[in-house]
Amino acid sequence: MARLPVISAGIYRMRFNKGDRIPSRQDLDWSGNYAHMLGIPDPTGEFANLIRLFFTLHSDHEGGNASALTSHTVASTLSDLYFAYRPV
């Protein structure tokens, strides 16, 4: 997981002819470092915040949360999801 931003940003820069790979910085968090390595100008830090929000939302709904797990489990039994729903 730690190397994915380096690989992904490198592929982006090669694929779209954005120049040489940008080395990572040790003073940035995972998302901020990815935004930095993409090489997109970000003087206010808003792009890094957007990437941070994107990764948070994406990782939360990638099939690992409780509602998604419940939906997948019910669907795999060929049951109706409506009957598994219980309002809180």
mmCIF file of C-alpha atoms in Angstrom:
data_model
loop_
_atom_site.group_PDB
_atom_site.id
_atom_site.type_symbol
_atom_site.label_atom_id
_atom_site.label_comp_id
_atom_site.label_asym_id
_atom_site.label_seq_id
_atom_site.Cartn_x
_atom_site.Cartn_y
_atom_site.Cartn_z
ATOM 1 C CA MET A 1 0.000 0.000 0.000
ATOM 2 C CA ALA A 2 2.801 2.400 0.819
ATOM 3 C CA ARG A 3 4.251 2.223 -2.704
ATOM 4 C CA LEU A 4 0.960 2.640 -4.596
ATOM 5 C CA PRO A 5 1.077 6.465 -4.712
ATOM 6 C CA VAL A 6 4.625 6.362 -6.114
ATOM 7 C CA ILE A 7 3.688 3.837 -8.791
ATOM 8 C CA SER A 8 0.408 5.524 -9.688
ATOM 9 C CA ALA A 9 1.866 9.038 -9.881
ATOM 10 C CA GLY A 10 4.773 7.734 -11.967
ATOM 11 C CA ILE A 11 2.403 6.049 -14.408
ATOM 12 C CA TYR A 12 0.329 9.245 -14.655
ATOM 13 C CA ARG A 13 3.405 11.348 -15.409
ATOM 14 C CA MET A 14 4.718 8.876 -18.019
ATOM 15 C CA ARG A 15 1.353 8.275 -19.689
ATOM 16 C CA PHE A 16 0.513 11.952 -20.119
ATOM 17 C CA ASN A 17 4.077 13.173 -20.850
ATOM 18 C CA LYS A 18 4.289 15.282 -17.698
ATOM 19 C CA GLY A 19 8.051 14.919 -17.339
ATOM 20 C CA ASP A 20 10.256 12.977 -14.988
ATOM 21 C CA ARG A 21 8.986 11.238 -11.891
ATOM 22 C CA ILE A 22 8.760 13.499 -8.826
ATOM 23 C CA PRO A 23 10.323 11.964 -5.703
ATOM 24 C CA SER A 24 8.215 11.624 -2.590
ATOM 25 C CA ARG A 25 8.618 13.876 0.442
ATOM 26 C CA GLN A 26 8.906 12.516 3.950
ATOM 27 C CA ASP A 27 7.123 15.503 5.523
ATOM 28 C CA LEU A 28 3.766 14.845 3.791
ATOM 29 C CA ASP A 29 1.023 12.364 4.590
ATOM 30 C CA TRP A 30 -0.021 9.603 2.186
ATOM 31 C CA SER A 31 -2.584 11.678 0.252
ATOM 32 C CA GLY A 32 -0.576 14.890 0.295
ATOM 33 C CA ASN A 33 2.450 13.050 -1.002
ATOM 34 C CA TYR A 34 0.410 11.565 -3.849
ATOM 35 C CA ALA A 35 -0.881 15.015 -4.802
ATOM 36 C CA HIS A 36 2.697 16.333 -4.705
ATOM 37 C CA MET A 37 4.035 13.508 -6.900
ATOM 38 C CA LEU A 38 1.354 14.139 -9.530
ATOM 39 C CA GLY A 39 2.998 17.505 -10.100
ATOM 40 C CA ILE A 40 -0.204 19.515 -10.288
ATOM 41 C CA PRO A 41 0.351 23.072 -9.000
ATOM 42 C CA ASP A 42 -1.320 23.424 -5.606
ATOM 43 C CA PRO A 43 -0.293 26.685 -3.910
ATOM 44 C CA THR A 44 -3.229 26.693 -1.467
ATOM 45 C CA GLY A 45 -3.259 22.985 -0.639
ATOM 46 C CA GLU A 46 -6.843 22.556 -1.832
ATOM 47 C CA PHE A 47 -5.930 19.842 -4.350
ATOM 48 C CA ALA A 48 -4.212 17.834 -1.601
ATOM 49 C CA ASN A 49 -7.349 18.219 0.541
ATOM 50 C CA LEU A 50 -9.490 17.039 -2.373
ATOM 51 C CA ILE A 51 -7.282 13.973 -2.876
ATOM 52 C CA ARG A 52 -7.442 13.271 0.876
ATOM 53 C CA LEU A 53 -11.252 13.453 0.806
ATOM 54 C CA PHE A 54 -11.414 11.304 -2.343
ATOM 55 C CA PHE A 55 -9.249 8.567 -0.806
ATOM 56 C CA THR A 56 -11.254 8.643 2.428
ATOM 57 C CA LEU A 57 -14.603 8.304 0.654
ATOM 58 C CA HIS A 58 -13.284 5.724 -1.796
ATOM 59 C CA SER A 59 -11.738 3.508 0.868
ATOM 60 C CA ASP A 60 -14.864 3.695 3.035
ATOM 61 C CA HIS A 61 -17.137 2.419 0.243
ATOM 62 C CA GLU A 62 -14.904 -0.123 -1.430
ATOM 63 C CA GLY A 63 -16.754 -3.115 -0.027
ATOM 64 C CA GLY A 64 -15.215 -3.132 3.417
ATOM 65 C CA ASN A 65 -17.811 -1.286 5.412
ATOM 66 C CA ALA A 66 -20.631 -3.028 7.276
ATOM 67 C CA SER A 67 -23.491 -2.038 4.972
ATOM 68 C CA ALA A 68 -21.657 -3.182 1.846
ATOM 69 C CA LEU A 69 -20.630 -6.441 3.504
ATOM 70 C CA THR A 70 -24.223 -7.077 4.580
ATOM 71 C CA SER A 71 -25.525 -6.323 1.089
ATOM 72 C CA HIS A 72 -22.980 -8.650 -0.535
ATOM 73 C CA THR A 73 -23.736 -11.423 1.955
ATOM 74 C CA VAL A 74 -27.507 -11.190 1.482
ATOM 75 C CA ALA A 75 -27.174 -10.976 -2.296
ATOM 76 C CA SER A 76 -24.880 -14.003 -2.400
ATOM 77 C CA THR A 77 -27.607 -16.117 -0.787
ATOM 78 C CA LEU A 78 -30.014 -15.036 -3.557
ATOM 79 C CA SER A 79 -32.265 -13.529 -0.923
ATOM 80 C CA ASP A 80 -34.157 -10.272 -1.288
ATOM 81 C CA LEU A 81 -32.247 -7.330 0.219
ATOM 82 C CA TYR A 82 -35.561 -5.692 1.109
ATOM 83 C CA PHE A 83 -36.284 -8.391 3.709
ATOM 84 C CA ALA A 84 -32.824 -7.951 5.244
ATOM 85 C CA TYR A 85 -33.304 -4.219 5.791
ATOM 86 C CA ARG A 86 -34.141 -3.194 9.332
ATOM 87 C CA PRO A 87 -34.404 0.539 10.053
ATOM 88 C CA VAL A 88 -32.455 1.685 13.062
#
